[in-house]
Amino acid sequence: MQAFADSAGGAETAQTRVLYSRLSKAFALSWNSRNTRTTLIVALLLVSLVTAGLLTAQAYVAGWYQRAAAESVLRDYSSLVADEVIRRTSADVGYYGYYVLETAVLREAQRSAKLPADIADIKGAFASAQEPGLRNAARLAKSYFRIEPGKGGGLSFAGDAPPPRIAQWLQAQIAEMAASRRAGPFKKLTLVDQGSVHSFVVGSAQTPAGQEVFGGFETDMAALGAWMKTVLERQPLLPPTLGHGKVTNAMVQVSVRDPAGSQLVQLGAPVAGGLSATKAFGDTYQGIFSGYTVIAALDPQVGDAVIIGGLPRSRLPFFLGLLALNVALIVAAILQLRRETALQRLRDEFVASVSHELRTPLTQIRMFTETLLLERVRSDQEHRRSLEIIDREARRLGQLVENILQFSRSDRKVSSLVRTRRELAPLLAEIADDFAASLNGSPVQIEPRLAEGIAAEVDADAIRQIVLNLLDNGVKYGPNQQRILLGLEARDGKAVVFVEDEGPGIPVAERRRVFERFYRLKRDRESATAGTGIGLSVVRDLVLRHDGRCHVENGSGKGARFVVELPLAPSTPAAEGAR
Ligand code: ADP
């Protein structure tokens, strides 16, 4: 028998080897191509991420340049305003103020040889002068002075005279002018003393007696500021065509500072830095305001009126949001890909283990059939044992095929259950008997503990498959010599079927996962115990279709107890009692 078994096994092995090598080649091919595909997809996703990143960076840089260009336009306009302030104030104060007043002062200084007594009243005289231009210009003077350097006398003042040291400085300046004989209608002399500005306008003329006389006035800074302000407010500081007439002086901020840095005029809100332009008055109009500066700026909302399309807003948050979305999508895609790959790997393993599982019973069946056919059995007892083995292996095959069919049905969501009311104890007893018979003298004992009178609406074939799967696992994963309990009781309005073995049990952390498709405990994946990982998923699927639930818990010993709860049939006494 052993010799035959070996030779039959030898033939089988040769065939199986071919089948196996083909399977493993196919497997290796599909594995390789899948790996390449995954790498390709991940690479494509990364390229898309890099592209999105580049686009965002590009958009950011473009936005930055656009904004910088718009800001430089605004700064140019501010500069335009500053130029206009300088041009307008210098011209107006120069022509209508200083020139008119200085001419009048020199006329007086020329005429009144008996000064200073006469000049004392000059302030009143100018304030009530016939010409309105002179009356107006006289507002600019704080005090008047006159000196005839040729006569050797000092400066004579009328009005609010400066402190003596300032007067001395002025006299020295005039002496220098007289010595150098610098011509010109008038000259401006400015001195910053202890933080305040003294600004004088001086001119010279000939007295009727042929003497050179110098005369002028000190500027009243407050009056100068008021004059400038009126001039600036008179007309728009930006050409109306620029902002389609919408940009008024209310949107312009101007600050004019004197040589001491004090603010002389302010238009609009205080000028904030940023887009402002600072300019010096320089030597515009003979430098009458040299040492003065102007800072001009435009209200940021002017940008919308003067720049086509308005001042660009920062699009960075939008682009960063897009980039984040892109990253999230790519992460989701990669996770999905990983799940797909893992599932595909499990399927591959499943195909390999199914072929392995099919091979074992097939080998046995062929071997013992041939033994019988060639009449190599030596006794009736051997004859019967061969038949029993063929029967057992055929059942195993049948159960495996049933599981695969059921699995594929559940995959396609096809339901083929026909539920009828059944007493569960007789059904389970029959299944236990059949299973015990298929064990063929194995030392494993099946012990049914079945309470009578419990009925449920079930599909008998499905219940058979559930219980056989659980019993089969008990035998497969438990010790060779053990007792497996098949129990039935009514609890909390449910019919509770359980299978308890004396095996290693199932770790708490894995108790949910063992019901998942293809899932096998690591210790069994790595051991020689054959399995496909679909038995318990078929159990769960069938139980759910009976509106029941299943789980695994600790057995009374160290083994596992698989529990299936089914709804009781309505007229079951236990169900009545539970209500
Ligand atoms: P298979 O037995 O074909 O591997 P199952 O779905 O029936 O697939 O079982 C899934 C896994 O659960 C098994 O691989 C095994 O690791 C574990 N398992 C199932 N039943 C038992 C049991 N009675 N004792 C210990 N482990 C078990």
XYZ file of C-alpha atoms in Angstrom, residues 172-539:
368
model
C 27.199 139.309 8.638
C 25.465 137.602 5.697
C 24.434 140.976 4.255
C 27.967 142.351 4.712
C 29.238 139.393 2.739
C 26.635 140.040 0.021
C 27.663 143.684 -0.142
C 31.324 142.761 -0.373
C 30.821 140.215 -3.122
C 28.353 142.480 -4.920
C 26.250 139.597 -5.944
C 23.454 140.858 -8.116
C 19.913 139.505 -8.328
C 16.448 140.634 -7.395
C 16.551 139.019 -3.977
C 18.163 136.259 -2.001
C 16.876 133.877 0.627
C 18.897 133.294 3.782
C 17.942 130.469 6.110
C 19.255 129.677 9.575
C 18.193 126.786 11.756
C 18.648 127.890 15.325
C 17.735 125.705 18.297
C 15.314 123.673 16.231
C 13.465 126.610 14.725
C 13.857 128.022 11.276
C 14.630 131.672 10.542
C 14.043 132.429 6.909
C 14.943 135.846 5.535
C 14.448 137.410 2.118
C 17.004 140.109 1.313
C 17.435 142.442 -1.682
C 19.475 145.545 -2.436
C 18.849 148.856 -4.221
C 20.373 152.315 -4.619
C 19.173 155.217 -2.490
C 18.649 158.584 -4.255
C 21.938 159.583 -2.612
C 23.679 156.772 -4.457
C 24.179 154.547 -1.432
C 23.508 150.808 -1.594
C 20.715 149.894 0.713
C 19.673 146.348 1.765
C 16.153 145.562 2.897
C 14.002 142.534 3.400
C 11.803 140.621 5.753
C 11.720 137.505 7.932
C 9.144 134.950 6.845
C 6.341 134.083 9.239
C 6.535 130.257 9.004
C 2.927 129.689 10.082
C 1.715 132.127 7.423
C 3.936 130.412 4.856
C 2.403 127.040 5.773
C -1.123 128.434 5.464
C -0.256 130.012 2.087
C 1.150 126.758 0.764
C -1.846 124.815 1.978
C -4.274 127.146 0.200
C -2.258 126.875 -2.991
C -2.148 123.087 -2.829
C -5.841 122.710 -2.160
C -6.830 125.019 -4.996
C -6.479 122.387 -7.745
C -6.029 118.613 -7.991
C -2.462 117.549 -7.439
C -2.725 114.656 -9.912
C -3.758 115.407 -13.510
C -7.508 114.625 -13.702
C -6.996 112.452 -16.812
C -5.011 109.954 -14.759
C -7.745 108.664 -12.544
C -10.633 109.485 -14.922
C -11.331 112.471 -12.668
C -11.955 110.180 -9.724
C -8.727 110.906 -7.869
C -9.263 114.009 -5.730
C -6.931 115.653 -3.277
C -8.825 113.802 -0.545
C -7.021 110.649 -1.679
C -3.622 112.309 -1.639
C -1.420 112.554 1.414
C 1.189 115.320 1.511
C 3.560 116.525 4.174
C 5.909 119.494 3.644
C 8.826 119.780 6.092
C 10.956 122.831 6.755
C 14.791 122.590 6.978
C 14.497 121.801 10.706
C 12.305 118.791 9.813
C 9.114 120.258 11.339
C 5.914 119.784 9.462
C 4.787 122.936 7.715
C 1.800 121.643 5.790
C -0.215 118.471 5.940
C -2.856 117.370 3.455
C -4.931 114.272 4.040
C -4.062 111.578 6.579
C -0.499 111.448 7.920
C 1.709 109.916 5.261
C 2.449 106.256 5.908
C 5.697 104.835 4.473
C 5.260 102.120 1.864
C 4.340 103.667 -1.419
C 5.306 107.255 -0.569
C 7.812 109.443 -2.450
C 10.126 111.907 -0.727
C 11.596 114.837 -2.659
C 13.725 117.842 -1.814
C 12.652 121.288 -3.081
C 16.260 121.848 -4.185
C 17.000 124.926 -6.272
C 13.579 125.211 -7.894
C 12.781 128.943 -8.422
C 16.174 130.232 -7.366
C 16.121 127.787 -4.448
C 13.637 129.815 -2.418
C 12.780 126.626 -0.554
C 16.067 124.795 -0.659
C 16.359 122.630 2.434
C 12.605 121.934 2.429
C 11.258 118.460 1.627
C 7.933 117.009 0.626
C 6.654 113.492 1.244
C 3.697 112.441 -0.894
C 1.654 109.268 -1.033
C -1.571 108.021 -2.548
C -4.342 106.370 -0.621
C -4.069 102.631 -1.509
C -7.636 102.677 -2.892
C -6.431 105.068 -5.574
C -4.694 102.041 -7.020
C -8.032 100.642 -8.156
C -8.804 103.869 -10.031
C -5.453 104.573 -11.634
C -4.176 101.053 -12.385
C -5.934 99.014 -15.035
C -7.531 96.046 -13.312
C -6.885 97.565 -9.895
C -4.165 96.780 -7.421
C -3.678 92.980 -7.645
C -4.670 91.071 -4.537
C -2.440 88.329 -3.258
C -3.559 85.034 -4.816
C -1.154 83.048 -2.654
C -3.754 81.649 -0.199
C -5.827 80.451 -3.168
C -2.888 78.727 -4.805
C -1.675 77.255 -1.526
C -5.215 75.922 -0.983
C -5.123 74.338 -4.446
C -1.738 72.830 -3.724
C -2.962 71.433 -0.395
C -6.004 69.962 -2.170
C -3.710 68.418 -4.753
C -1.518 66.908 -2.040
C -4.598 65.549 -0.236
C -5.914 64.004 -3.478
C -2.559 62.430 -4.212
C -2.287 61.034 -0.693
C -5.825 59.628 -1.042
C -4.915 58.121 -4.424
C -1.745 56.552 -3.035
C -3.650 55.123 -0.046
C -6.268 53.731 -2.405
C -3.529 52.261 -4.567
C -1.932 50.657 -1.540
C -5.254 49.118 -0.533
C -5.785 47.868 -4.071
C -2.311 46.384 -4.129
C -2.798 44.738 -0.744
C -6.155 43.308 -1.863
C -4.661 42.109 -5.101
C -1.846 40.432 -3.183
C -4.378 38.713 -0.933
C -6.285 37.519 -3.990
C -3.108 36.128 -5.499
C -2.322 34.328 -2.273
C -5.878 33.079 -2.266
C -5.556 31.620 -5.760
C -2.307 29.948 -4.774
C -3.727 28.540 -1.555
C -6.948 27.365 -3.241
C -4.956 25.407 -5.787
C -2.894 23.994 -2.959
C -6.038 23.109 -0.982
C -7.556 21.416 -4.036
C -4.449 19.457 -4.721
C -4.321 17.604 -1.378
C -7.779 15.919 -1.507
C -7.434 15.343 -5.250
C -4.138 13.554 -4.764
C -5.662 11.358 -2.071
C -8.750 10.539 -4.148
C -6.716 9.639 -7.230
C -4.269 7.605 -5.240
C -6.879 5.478 -3.445
C -9.098 5.148 -6.524
C -6.157 3.743 -8.447
C -5.351 1.424 -5.555
C -8.869 0.075 -5.730
C -8.927 -0.089 -9.531
C -5.680 -2.025 -9.668
C -7.002 -4.248 -6.864
C -3.950 -3.733 -4.805
C -5.795 -3.870 -1.499
C -4.938 -6.782 0.644
C -7.954 -7.042 2.954
C -11.580 -6.026 3.232
C -10.556 -3.700 5.973
C -8.096 -1.910 3.689
C -10.764 -1.801 0.976
C -13.198 -0.109 3.306
C -10.594 2.308 4.603
C -9.717 3.355 1.053
C -13.362 4.047 0.342
C -13.689 6.013 3.564
C -10.676 8.152 2.664
C -12.086 8.794 -0.825
C -15.412 9.751 0.768
C -13.765 12.057 3.318
C -11.602 13.799 0.760
C -14.523 14.183 -1.648
C -16.486 15.854 1.159
C -13.546 18.127 1.876
C -13.387 19.039 -1.770
C -17.123 19.605 -1.821
C -16.910 21.889 1.195
C -14.050 23.854 -0.300
C -15.890 24.293 -3.567
C -19.031 25.322 -1.654
C -17.034 27.931 0.208
C -15.581 29.293 -3.014
C -18.995 29.363 -4.661
C -20.542 31.051 -1.666
C -17.676 33.513 -1.572
C -18.107 34.391 -5.213
C -21.884 34.732 -4.753
C -21.394 37.125 -1.880
C -18.875 38.995 -4.012
C -21.523 39.361 -6.713
C -24.180 40.101 -4.074
C -26.327 37.226 -5.243
C -28.568 35.722 -2.593
C -29.600 32.126 -2.924
C -30.931 31.352 0.549
C -34.225 29.587 1.043
C -35.177 30.021 4.669
C -37.711 27.761 6.343
C -38.580 27.205 9.945
C -36.378 24.432 11.324
C -35.779 22.795 14.678
C -32.074 23.489 15.111
C -31.067 20.605 17.455
C -31.766 17.771 14.976
C -30.152 19.701 12.136
C -26.976 20.374 14.167
C -26.879 16.769 15.467
C -26.960 15.494 11.889
C -24.180 17.849 10.841
C -22.074 16.813 13.854
C -22.576 13.132 13.014
C -21.587 13.615 9.405
C -18.552 15.600 10.397
C -17.521 13.056 13.046
C -17.869 10.299 10.438
C -15.613 12.193 8.064
C -12.893 12.309 10.709
C -12.291 8.600 10.144
C -10.845 7.433 13.396
C -9.052 10.699 14.225
C -8.702 11.143 18.005
C -10.707 14.400 17.811
C -14.078 14.099 19.566
C -17.119 16.106 18.561
C -19.416 16.679 21.532
C -22.848 18.125 20.751
C -24.625 19.973 23.599
C -27.869 20.863 21.964
C -30.902 22.259 23.792
C -34.141 20.986 22.351
C -37.108 23.066 21.197
C -35.171 25.888 19.559
C -36.353 26.756 16.068
C -35.236 29.412 13.629
C -35.925 30.357 10.032
C -32.851 29.073 8.303
C -31.460 27.731 5.075
C -30.316 24.247 6.115
C -27.462 24.134 3.589
C -26.174 27.473 4.764
C -26.285 26.352 8.416
C -24.433 23.202 7.414
C -21.758 25.260 5.721
C -21.433 27.614 8.700
C -21.091 24.798 11.223
C -18.802 22.691 9.019
C -16.475 25.639 8.497
C -16.289 26.264 12.238
C -15.791 22.578 13.089
C -13.218 22.216 10.355
C -11.255 25.194 11.712
C -11.461 23.696 15.211
C -9.870 20.480 13.932
C -7.388 22.274 11.680
C -6.026 24.757 14.247
C -6.497 22.683 17.444
C -4.353 19.818 18.782
C -4.653 16.323 17.272
C -6.318 15.020 20.366
C -9.054 17.300 21.563
C -12.753 17.645 22.226
C -14.734 20.099 20.172
C -18.030 21.296 21.600
C -20.947 22.082 19.332
C -23.482 23.890 21.473
C -27.001 25.254 20.988
C -28.976 27.286 23.496
C -31.559 30.060 23.565
C -30.418 33.330 25.091
C -31.989 36.793 25.072
C -34.458 35.841 22.362
C -31.737 34.427 20.156
C -30.722 30.958 19.104
C -27.036 30.742 20.043
C -24.891 28.191 18.212
C -21.282 27.882 19.288
C -18.221 25.821 18.443
C -15.515 25.630 21.068
C -12.146 23.962 20.572
C -9.029 23.354 22.634
C -6.661 25.080 20.221
C -4.518 28.198 20.703
C -7.488 30.603 20.599
C -7.489 33.930 18.786
C -5.711 37.055 20.159
C -8.192 39.761 21.212
C -6.755 42.263 18.726
C -7.380 39.906 15.793
C -10.914 38.809 16.680
C -12.646 41.131 14.238
C -10.135 40.738 11.472
C -10.318 36.931 11.246
C -13.796 37.388 9.746
C -12.387 39.531 6.934
C -11.797 38.047 3.505
C -8.438 36.384 2.955
C -7.328 37.277 6.446
C -5.221 34.645 8.188
C -3.344 34.920 11.469
C 0.354 35.506 11.010
C 1.235 32.302 12.822
C -0.855 30.315 10.319
C 0.323 32.227 7.268
C 3.841 31.272 8.218
C 3.044 27.669 9.187
C 2.326 24.705 6.961
C -1.388 24.741 7.867
C -3.223 25.076 4.579
C -6.003 27.622 4.369
C -7.590 30.143 2.048
C -8.753 32.778 4.516
C -12.319 32.772 3.232
C -13.975 30.205 5.582
C -14.859 32.696 8.341
C -15.816 35.432 5.881
C -18.305 32.988 4.360
C -19.584 32.224 7.881
